[in-house]
Short mmCIF file of C-alpha atoms in Angstrom, two decimals:
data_model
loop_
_atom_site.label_atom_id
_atom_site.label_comp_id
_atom_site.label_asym_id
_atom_site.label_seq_id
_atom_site.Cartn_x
_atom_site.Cartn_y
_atom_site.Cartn_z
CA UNK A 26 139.03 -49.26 -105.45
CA UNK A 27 140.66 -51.21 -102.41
CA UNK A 28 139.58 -55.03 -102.69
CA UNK A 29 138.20 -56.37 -99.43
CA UNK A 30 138.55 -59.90 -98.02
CA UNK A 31 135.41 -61.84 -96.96
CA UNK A 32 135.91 -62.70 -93.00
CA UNK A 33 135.43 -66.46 -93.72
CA UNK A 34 138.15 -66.78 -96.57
CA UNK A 35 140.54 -65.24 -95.02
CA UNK A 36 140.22 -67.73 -92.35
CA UNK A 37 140.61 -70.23 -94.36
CA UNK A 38 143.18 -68.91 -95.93
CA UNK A 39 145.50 -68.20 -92.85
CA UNK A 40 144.86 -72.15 -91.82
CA UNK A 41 145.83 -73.14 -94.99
CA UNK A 42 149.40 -71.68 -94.23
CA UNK A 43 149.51 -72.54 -91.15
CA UNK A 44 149.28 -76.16 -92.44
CA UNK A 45 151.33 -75.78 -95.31
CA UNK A 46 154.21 -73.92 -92.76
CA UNK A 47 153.57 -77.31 -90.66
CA UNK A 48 155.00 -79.70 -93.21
CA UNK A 49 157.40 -77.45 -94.90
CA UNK A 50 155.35 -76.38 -97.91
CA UNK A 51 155.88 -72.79 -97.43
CA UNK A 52 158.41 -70.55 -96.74
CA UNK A 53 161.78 -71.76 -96.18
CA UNK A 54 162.89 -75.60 -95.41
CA UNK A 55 162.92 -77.13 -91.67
CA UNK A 56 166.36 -77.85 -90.40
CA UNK A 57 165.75 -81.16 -89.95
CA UNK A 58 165.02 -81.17 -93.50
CA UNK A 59 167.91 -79.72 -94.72
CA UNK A 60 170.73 -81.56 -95.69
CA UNK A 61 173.12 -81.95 -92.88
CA UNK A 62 177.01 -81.44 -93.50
CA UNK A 63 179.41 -84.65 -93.17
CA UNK A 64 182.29 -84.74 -91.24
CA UNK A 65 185.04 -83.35 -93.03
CA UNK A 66 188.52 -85.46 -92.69
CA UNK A 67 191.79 -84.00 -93.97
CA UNK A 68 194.91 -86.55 -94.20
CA UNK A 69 197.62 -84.18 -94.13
CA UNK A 70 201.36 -84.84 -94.76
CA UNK A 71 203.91 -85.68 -97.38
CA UNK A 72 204.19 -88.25 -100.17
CA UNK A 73 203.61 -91.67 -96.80
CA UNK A 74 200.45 -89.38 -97.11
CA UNK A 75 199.75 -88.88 -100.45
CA UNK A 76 201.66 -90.46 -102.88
CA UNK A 77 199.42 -92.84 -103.27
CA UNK A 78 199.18 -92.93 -99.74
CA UNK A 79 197.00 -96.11 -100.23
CA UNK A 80 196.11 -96.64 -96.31
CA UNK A 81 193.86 -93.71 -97.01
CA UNK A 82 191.86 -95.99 -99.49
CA UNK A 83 191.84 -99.03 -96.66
CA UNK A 84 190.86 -96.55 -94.13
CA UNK A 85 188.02 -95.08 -95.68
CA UNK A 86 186.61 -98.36 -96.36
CA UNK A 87 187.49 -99.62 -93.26
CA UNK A 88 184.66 -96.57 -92.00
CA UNK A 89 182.26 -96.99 -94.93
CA UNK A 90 182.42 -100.89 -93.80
CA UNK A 91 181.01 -99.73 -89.91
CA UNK A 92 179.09 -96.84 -90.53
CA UNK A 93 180.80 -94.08 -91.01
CA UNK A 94 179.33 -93.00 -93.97
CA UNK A 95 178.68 -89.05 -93.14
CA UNK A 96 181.97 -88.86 -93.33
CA UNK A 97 184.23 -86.47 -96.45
CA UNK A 98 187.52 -86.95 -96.92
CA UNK A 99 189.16 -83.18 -97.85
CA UNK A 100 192.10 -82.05 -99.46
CA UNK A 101 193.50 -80.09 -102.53
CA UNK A 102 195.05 -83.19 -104.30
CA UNK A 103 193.17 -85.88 -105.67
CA UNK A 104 195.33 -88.97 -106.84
CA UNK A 105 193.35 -91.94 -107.43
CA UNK A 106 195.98 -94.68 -107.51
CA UNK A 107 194.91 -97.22 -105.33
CA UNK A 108 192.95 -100.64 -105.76
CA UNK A 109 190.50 -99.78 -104.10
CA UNK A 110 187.47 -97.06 -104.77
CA UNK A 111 187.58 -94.30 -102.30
CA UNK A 112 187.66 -91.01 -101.03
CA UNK A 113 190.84 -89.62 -102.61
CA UNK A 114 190.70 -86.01 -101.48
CA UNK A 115 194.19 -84.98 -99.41
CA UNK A 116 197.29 -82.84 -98.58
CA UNK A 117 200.08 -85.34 -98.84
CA UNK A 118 202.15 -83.02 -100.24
CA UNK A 119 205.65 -85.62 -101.73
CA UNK A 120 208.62 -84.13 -100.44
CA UNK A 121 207.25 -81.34 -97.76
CA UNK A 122 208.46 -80.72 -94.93
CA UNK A 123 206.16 -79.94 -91.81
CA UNK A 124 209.27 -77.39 -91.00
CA UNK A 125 208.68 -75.59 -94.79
CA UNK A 126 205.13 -75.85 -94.48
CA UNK A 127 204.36 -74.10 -91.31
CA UNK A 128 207.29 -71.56 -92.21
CA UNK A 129 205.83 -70.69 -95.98
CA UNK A 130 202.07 -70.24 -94.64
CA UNK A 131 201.21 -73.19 -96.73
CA UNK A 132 198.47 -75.09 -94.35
CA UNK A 133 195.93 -71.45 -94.23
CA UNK A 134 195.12 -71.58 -97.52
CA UNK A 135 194.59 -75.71 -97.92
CA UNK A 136 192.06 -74.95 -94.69
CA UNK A 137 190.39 -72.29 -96.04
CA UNK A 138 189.81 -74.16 -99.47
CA UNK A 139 188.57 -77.65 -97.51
CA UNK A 140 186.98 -76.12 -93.79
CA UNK A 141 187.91 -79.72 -92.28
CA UNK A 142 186.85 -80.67 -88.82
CA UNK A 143 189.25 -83.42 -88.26
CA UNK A 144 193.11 -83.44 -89.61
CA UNK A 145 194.52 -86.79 -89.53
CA UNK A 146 198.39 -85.77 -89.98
CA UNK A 147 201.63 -88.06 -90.28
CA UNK A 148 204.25 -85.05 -91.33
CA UNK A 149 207.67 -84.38 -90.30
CA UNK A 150 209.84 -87.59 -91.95
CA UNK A 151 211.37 -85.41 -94.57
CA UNK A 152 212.40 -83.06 -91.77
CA UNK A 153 213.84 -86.32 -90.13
CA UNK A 154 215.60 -87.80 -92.92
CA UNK A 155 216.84 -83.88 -93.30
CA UNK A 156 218.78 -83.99 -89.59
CA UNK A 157 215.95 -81.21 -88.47
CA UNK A 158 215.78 -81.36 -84.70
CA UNK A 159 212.89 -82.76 -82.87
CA UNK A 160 212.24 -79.41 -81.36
CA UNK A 161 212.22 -77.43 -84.70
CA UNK A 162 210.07 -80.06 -85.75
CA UNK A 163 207.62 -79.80 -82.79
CA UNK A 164 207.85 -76.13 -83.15
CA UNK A 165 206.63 -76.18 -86.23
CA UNK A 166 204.10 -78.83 -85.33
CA UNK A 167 202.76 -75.73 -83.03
CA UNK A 168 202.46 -73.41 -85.45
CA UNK A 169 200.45 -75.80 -87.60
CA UNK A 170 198.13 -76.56 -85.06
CA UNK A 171 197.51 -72.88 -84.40
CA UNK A 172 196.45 -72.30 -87.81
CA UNK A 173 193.96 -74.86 -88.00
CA UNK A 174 192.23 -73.50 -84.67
CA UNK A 175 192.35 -70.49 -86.33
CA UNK A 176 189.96 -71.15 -89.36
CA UNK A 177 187.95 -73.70 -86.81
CA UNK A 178 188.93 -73.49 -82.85
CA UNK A 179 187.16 -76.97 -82.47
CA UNK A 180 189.62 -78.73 -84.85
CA UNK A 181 190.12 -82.58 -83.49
CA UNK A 182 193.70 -83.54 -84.48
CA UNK A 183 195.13 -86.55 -84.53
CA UNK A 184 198.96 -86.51 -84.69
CA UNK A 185 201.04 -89.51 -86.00
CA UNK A 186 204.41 -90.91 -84.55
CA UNK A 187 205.89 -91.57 -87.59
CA UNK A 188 206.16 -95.21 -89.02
CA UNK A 189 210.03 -95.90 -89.06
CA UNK A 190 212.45 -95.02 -92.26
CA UNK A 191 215.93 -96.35 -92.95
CA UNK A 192 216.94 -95.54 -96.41
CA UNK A 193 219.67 -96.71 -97.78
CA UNK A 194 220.88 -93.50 -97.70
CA UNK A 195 220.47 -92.28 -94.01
CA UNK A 196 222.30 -94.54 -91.62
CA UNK A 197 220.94 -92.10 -89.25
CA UNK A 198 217.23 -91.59 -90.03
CA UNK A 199 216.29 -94.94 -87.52
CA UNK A 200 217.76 -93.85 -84.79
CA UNK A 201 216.44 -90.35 -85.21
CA UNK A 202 213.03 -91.11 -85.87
CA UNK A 203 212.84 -92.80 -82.65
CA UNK A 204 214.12 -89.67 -81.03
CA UNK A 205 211.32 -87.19 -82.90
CA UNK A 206 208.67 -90.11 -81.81
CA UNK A 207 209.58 -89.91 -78.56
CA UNK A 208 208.87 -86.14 -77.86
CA UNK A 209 205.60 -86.40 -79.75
CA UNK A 210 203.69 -87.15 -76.57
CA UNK A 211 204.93 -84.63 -74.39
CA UNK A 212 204.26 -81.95 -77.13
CA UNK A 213 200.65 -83.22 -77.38
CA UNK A 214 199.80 -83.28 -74.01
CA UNK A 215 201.14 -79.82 -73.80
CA UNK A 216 199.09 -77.90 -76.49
CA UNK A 217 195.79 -80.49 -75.99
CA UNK A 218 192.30 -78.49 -75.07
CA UNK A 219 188.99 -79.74 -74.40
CA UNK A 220 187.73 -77.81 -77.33
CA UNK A 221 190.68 -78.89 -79.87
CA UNK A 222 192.02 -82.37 -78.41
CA UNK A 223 195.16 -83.15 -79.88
CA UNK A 224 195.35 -86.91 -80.13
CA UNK A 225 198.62 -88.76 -80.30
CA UNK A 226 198.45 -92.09 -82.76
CA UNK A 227 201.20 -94.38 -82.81
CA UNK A 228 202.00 -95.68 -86.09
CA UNK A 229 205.37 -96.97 -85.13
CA UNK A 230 204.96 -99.93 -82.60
CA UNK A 231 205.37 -102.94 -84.84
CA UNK A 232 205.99 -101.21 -88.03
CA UNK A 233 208.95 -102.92 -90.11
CA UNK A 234 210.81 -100.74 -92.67
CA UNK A 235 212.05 -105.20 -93.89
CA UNK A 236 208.52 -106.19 -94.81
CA UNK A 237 206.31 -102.92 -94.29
CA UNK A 238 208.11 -100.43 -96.98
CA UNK A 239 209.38 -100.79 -100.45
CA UNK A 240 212.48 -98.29 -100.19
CA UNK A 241 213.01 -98.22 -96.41
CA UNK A 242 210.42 -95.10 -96.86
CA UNK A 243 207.06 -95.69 -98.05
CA UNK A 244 204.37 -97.80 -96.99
CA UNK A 245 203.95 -101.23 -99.08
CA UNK A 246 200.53 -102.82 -99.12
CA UNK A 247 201.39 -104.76 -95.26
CA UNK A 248 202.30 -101.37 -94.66
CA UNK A 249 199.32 -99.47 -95.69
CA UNK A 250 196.76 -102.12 -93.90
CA UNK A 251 199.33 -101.68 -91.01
CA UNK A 252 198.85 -97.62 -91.01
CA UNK A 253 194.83 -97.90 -91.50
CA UNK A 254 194.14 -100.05 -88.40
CA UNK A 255 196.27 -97.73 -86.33
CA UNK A 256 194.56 -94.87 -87.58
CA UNK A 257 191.20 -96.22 -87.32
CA UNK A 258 190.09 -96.77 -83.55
CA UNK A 259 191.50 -93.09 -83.16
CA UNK A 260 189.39 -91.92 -86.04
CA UNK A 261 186.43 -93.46 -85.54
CA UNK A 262 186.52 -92.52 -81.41
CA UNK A 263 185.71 -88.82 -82.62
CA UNK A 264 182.57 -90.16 -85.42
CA UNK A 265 178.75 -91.54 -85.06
CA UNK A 266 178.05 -94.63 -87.46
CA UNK A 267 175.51 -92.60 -89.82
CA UNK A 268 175.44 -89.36 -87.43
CA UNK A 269 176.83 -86.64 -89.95
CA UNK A 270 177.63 -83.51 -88.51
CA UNK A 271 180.02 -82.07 -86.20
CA UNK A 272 181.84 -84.88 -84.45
CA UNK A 273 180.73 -83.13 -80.93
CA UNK A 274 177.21 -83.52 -81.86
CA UNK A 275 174.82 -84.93 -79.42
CA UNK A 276 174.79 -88.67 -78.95
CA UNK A 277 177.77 -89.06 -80.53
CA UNK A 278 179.61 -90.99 -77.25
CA UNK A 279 182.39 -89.31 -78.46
CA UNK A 280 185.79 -89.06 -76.13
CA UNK A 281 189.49 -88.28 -77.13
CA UNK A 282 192.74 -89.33 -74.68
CA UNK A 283 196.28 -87.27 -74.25
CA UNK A 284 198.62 -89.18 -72.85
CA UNK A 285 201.98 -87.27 -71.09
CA UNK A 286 204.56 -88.60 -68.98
CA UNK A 287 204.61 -87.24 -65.47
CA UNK A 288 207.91 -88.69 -64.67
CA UNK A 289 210.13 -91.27 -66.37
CA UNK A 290 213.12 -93.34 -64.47
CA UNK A 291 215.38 -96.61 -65.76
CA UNK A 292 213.18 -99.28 -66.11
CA UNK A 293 209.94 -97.42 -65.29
CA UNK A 294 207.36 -94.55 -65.93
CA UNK A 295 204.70 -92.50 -64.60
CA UNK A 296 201.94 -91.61 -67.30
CA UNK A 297 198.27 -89.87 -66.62
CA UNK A 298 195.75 -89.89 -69.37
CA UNK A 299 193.38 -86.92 -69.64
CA UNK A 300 189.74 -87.82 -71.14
CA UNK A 301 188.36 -85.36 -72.58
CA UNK A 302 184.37 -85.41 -74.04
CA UNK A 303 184.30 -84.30 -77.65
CA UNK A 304 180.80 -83.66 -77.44
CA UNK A 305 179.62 -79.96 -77.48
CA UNK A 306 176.62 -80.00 -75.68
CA UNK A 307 175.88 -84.10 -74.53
CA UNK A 308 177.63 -85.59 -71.32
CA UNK A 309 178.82 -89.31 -71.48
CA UNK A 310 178.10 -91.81 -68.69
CA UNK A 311 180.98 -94.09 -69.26
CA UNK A 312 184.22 -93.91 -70.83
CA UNK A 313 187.56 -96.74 -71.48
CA UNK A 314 190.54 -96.15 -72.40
CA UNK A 315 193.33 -98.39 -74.30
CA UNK A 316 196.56 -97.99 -74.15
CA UNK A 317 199.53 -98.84 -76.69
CA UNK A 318 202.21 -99.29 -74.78
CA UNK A 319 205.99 -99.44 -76.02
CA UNK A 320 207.71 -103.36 -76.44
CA UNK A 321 208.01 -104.73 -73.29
CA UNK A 322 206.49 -102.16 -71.19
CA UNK A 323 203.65 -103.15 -68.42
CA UNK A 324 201.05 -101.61 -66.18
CA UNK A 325 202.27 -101.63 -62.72
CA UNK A 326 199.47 -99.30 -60.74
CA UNK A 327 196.12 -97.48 -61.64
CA UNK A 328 194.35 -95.01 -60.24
CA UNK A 329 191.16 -92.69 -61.23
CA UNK A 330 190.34 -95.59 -63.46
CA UNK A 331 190.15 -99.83 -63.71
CA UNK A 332 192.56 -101.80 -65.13
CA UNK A 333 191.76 -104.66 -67.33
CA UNK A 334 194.46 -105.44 -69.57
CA UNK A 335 195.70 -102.61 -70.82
CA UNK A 336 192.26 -101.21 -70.87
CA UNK A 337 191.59 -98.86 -68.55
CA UNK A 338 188.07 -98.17 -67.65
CA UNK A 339 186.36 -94.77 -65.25
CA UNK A 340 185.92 -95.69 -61.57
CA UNK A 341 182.74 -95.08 -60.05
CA UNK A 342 182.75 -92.15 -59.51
CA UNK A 343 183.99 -90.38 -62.73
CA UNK A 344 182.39 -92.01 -65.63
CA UNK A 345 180.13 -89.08 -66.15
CA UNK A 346 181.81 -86.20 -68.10
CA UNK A 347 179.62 -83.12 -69.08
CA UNK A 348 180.17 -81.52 -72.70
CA UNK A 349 183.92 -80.35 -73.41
CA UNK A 350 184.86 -81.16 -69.70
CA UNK A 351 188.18 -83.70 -68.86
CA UNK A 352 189.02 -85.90 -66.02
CA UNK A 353 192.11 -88.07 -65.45
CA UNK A 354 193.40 -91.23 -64.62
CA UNK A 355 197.16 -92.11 -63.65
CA UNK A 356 199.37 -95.27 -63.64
CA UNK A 357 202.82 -96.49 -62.80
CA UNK A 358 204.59 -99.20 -65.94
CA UNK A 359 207.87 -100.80 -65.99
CA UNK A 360 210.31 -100.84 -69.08
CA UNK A 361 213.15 -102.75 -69.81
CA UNK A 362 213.97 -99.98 -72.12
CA UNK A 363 216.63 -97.10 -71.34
CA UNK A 364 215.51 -93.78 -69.67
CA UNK A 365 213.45 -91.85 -71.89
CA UNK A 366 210.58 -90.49 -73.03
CA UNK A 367 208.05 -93.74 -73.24
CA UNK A 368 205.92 -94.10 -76.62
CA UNK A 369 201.90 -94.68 -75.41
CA UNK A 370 199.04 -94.10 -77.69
CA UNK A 371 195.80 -93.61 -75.88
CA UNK A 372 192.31 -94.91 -77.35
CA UNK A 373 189.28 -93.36 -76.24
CA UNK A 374 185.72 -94.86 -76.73
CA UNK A 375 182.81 -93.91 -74.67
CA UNK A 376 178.84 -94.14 -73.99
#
């Protein structure tokens, strides 16, 4: 015999789930209970990287220190040989090559295993010291970069120039580290997108391979802080203190900056800076930019933009930048250097 509900019960009863549904009692958890997903960081590169690659260490404490604590350092190797507690998850592979690497099909499966959203990478100074050419290098570079869009097409990259070497070894390796660094911005203005900004850190400027290295080579501990607080206003441009998540996620005030030079001349340059809103889906009202600019270089002429320093800030009229959506500024410097391709590392922060 088929039961039968009494009218008023069942009433009752569909209230009661109603309420229960309401604060998450039934059925299956709220997102905004569910645990969100930090931002996943991989360092990638050789042994400067990861053996012990100690800036790591200063870095992430450096970002636990302001906020940054939805943050997850990623990686297949996990080395804990520095002073301080941290993070140790990486790919500093000792000894690769970026050239090897992207050749053998090595970087898919590291991805695959780790899903990062952000690759912090200082590769290519065994391909250097190995009298590679800048353009295999950069090739190679390309290819790497490809295959992280591939398993994520909103990878945020942040590309090193590499900190000097000078072995005892390689009378060579100076003078062609400078030439590698030197095509690094080009490249990254070239194969930048709004949805995958490709974001050029210099970690050479000021870097002394006398009193920042232990062989020439490898970062010492003035080396390591050195490395850390270059890496960090990049880093930390693309994050939310406490916001975990995708770095594009709404509120984050999030901006990235690819430098290229337009045109370059003895004794001067022409640069232009695209901004680019790392945000998927919130616009930004304001935006400034900072630029690194090589020894003895100086800002001449702005436009698009403000000049303060070396701080450039949006004019009034292009401040606001919707989700995923660039604008640019341009300037004029003078060198004393020789002809060539100039070395300028563009901060982002925004609001």
């Amino acid at each position: 015999m088929r039961s039968r509900c009494h009218p008023v019960l069942a009433t009752f009863l569909a209230a009661l789930l109603v309420f229960a549904a309401g604060f998450g009692l039934a059925g299956a958890p709220s997102a905004a209970a569910a645990a969100a997903t930090p931002v996943r960081i991989m360092p990638l590169g050789d042994s400067i990287t990861g053996s012990p690659g100690c800036w790591r260490s200063l870095l992430w404490n450096q970002l636990q220190n302001a906020g940054y604590t939805d943050i997850d350092f990623v990686g297949t190797l996990n080395a804990q040989s520095c002073a301080l507690a941290h993070d140790a998850d990486n790919e500093g592979h000792g000894g690769f090559q970026a050239t090897a690497t992207a050749d053998q099909n090595l970087l898919p499966g590291w991805l695959a295993a780790t899903l990062p959203d952000i690759v912090v990478m200082h590769f290519g100074t065994n391909d250097v010291w190995s009298s590679i050419a800048p353009d295999t290098i950069l090739a190679a570079y390309t290819k790497l970069v490809g295959q992280m869009r591939a398993g994520n097409p909103a990878m945020k990259v942040l590309v090193a120039q590499i900190i000097p070497i000078n072995p005892s070894s390689c009378a060579e390796c100076a003078a062609r580290t400078v030439a590698f660094n030197q095509r690094i911005p080009a490249w990254a203005g070239g194969i930048t997108t709004a949805q995958s900004p490709v974001t050029v850190v210099d970690q050479w400027t000021g870097f002394d391979t006398a009193t920042d290295t232990y062989d020439g080579v490898h970062p010492n501990a003035s080396g390591d802080a050195k490395m850390a607080a270059r890496w960090y206003p990049a880093l930390s441009a693309l994050l939310t203190p406490g916001d975990p998540g995708d770095p594009g996620d709404p509120g984050s005030g999030g901006c990235s900056a690819a430098f290229r030079a337009v045109s370059v001349w003895q004794g001067g340059y022409q640069g232009e800076v695209t901004v680019t809103n790392s945000s998927s889906t919130a616009a930004i009202s304001s935006w400034a930019v900072t630029l690194a600019l090589p020894t003895g270089s100086r800002l001449t002429q702005v436009w698009n933009g403000t000049l303060t320093g070396t701080t450039v800030r949006n004019a009034g009229w292009n401040g606001t930048v919707t989700a995923g959506a660039s604008t640019t500024f341009g300037f004029l410097a003078s060198t004393p250097a020789a002809a060539g391709t100039p070395s300028v590392t563009a901060t982002c922060s925004a609001s």
